[in-house]
């Protein structure tokens, strides 16, 4: 089957789903508020270990289903071994389904899944040089799209009318290939927003309000890039550690970012001031955020577990 046809269908589905969601925002927000009011204060750290995770790279809260999705590379980040999988974990830390989406099962191709993003009922997942799409509720494959010249697609973020994807631009030994880039998938196809060594191996990405924040693996400097201008943008925060991976924005303008170098998750205020909020967590990869419970969701890449920490 022609992957492009599959992708077109996905794009249409995603667009329709997004349009359908537009009017519900207020209701969802109100419902979230009600739930939050009756929920006990969340002070417990939950560690999900020995659950069967294999090189977990990313955790994403599907707020509609209220589950945490965990992408598992299962092997080396660039190996086309067909064995990647995505787990569903309940907020209490119990595993709902370890291999909810599994390479080789039900016609699914999945090698080394990394970043994830939801747009309506479509789950997008990066996989080396492709972005794959699945149905949020059923996990059914909805198609894929390859990115020409991509080396190491990593994180994803959605905006109103587009999907943004980082290519860390490194090889299997994490040496830069010169292909570091940020791509935009829109109605008109794939465009390059930014490219080059100045991006310092872009890893995590968060998009909101006409701009994106990018956490590079090759430095400790978080960059802000204007969506309309593109380019390498400006440094908005210099952290005590580098090898940055996941980044999530909070409602107050602050953001959280993880550093492999210092085994720490930082909270960075809008003025760029960084504070360590979770320490001694080795290889903290693409963190997620449960906004309702105010928890950061940390995949511990090298140790096959997920840690869930409350954030004040
Ligand atoms: Ca794999
Ligand atoms: Ca990542």
Coordinates of N, CA and C and ligand atoms in Angstrom, one line a residue, residues 72-76 79 81-84 110-113, ligand 1:
X72 N 8.6 2.2 23.8 CA 9.7 1.4 24.2 C 10.5 1.1 22.9
X73 N 11.8 1.5 22.9 CA 12.7 1.3 21.7 C 13.0 -0.2 21.5
X74 N 13.2 -0.8 22.7 CA 13.5 -2.3 22.7 C 14.7 -2.6 21.7
X75 N 15.9 -2.3 22.2 CA 17.1 -2.5 21.4 C 17.8 -1.1 21.2
X76 N 18.5 -1.0 20.1 CA 19.3 0.2 19.9 C 18.4 1.3 19.2
X79 N 18.2 0.8 15.3 CA 18.1 -0.6 14.7 C 16.6 -0.8 14.2
X81 N 14.7 -3.3 13.8 CA 14.5 -4.6 14.3 C 13.0 -5.1 14.4
X82 N 12.1 -4.1 14.1 CA 10.7 -4.5 14.1 C 10.1 -4.8 15.4
X83 N 10.8 -4.6 16.6 CA 10.2 -5.0 17.8 C 9.8 -3.9 18.8
X84 N 9.7 -2.7 18.3 CA 9.3 -1.6 19.2 C 7.9 -1.8 19.7
X110 N 7.0 -1.2 13.7 CA 7.5 -0.3 14.7 C 8.9 -0.8 15.1
X111 N 9.9 0.1 14.9 CA 11.3 -0.4 15.1 C 11.8 0.2 16.4
X112 N 11.8 1.5 16.6 CA 12.5 2.1 17.7 C 11.7 3.4 18.1
X113 N 10.4 3.2 18.6 CA 9.6 4.4 18.8 C 10.1 5.3 19.8
Ligands
LIG1 CA1 13.7 -2.0 18.5

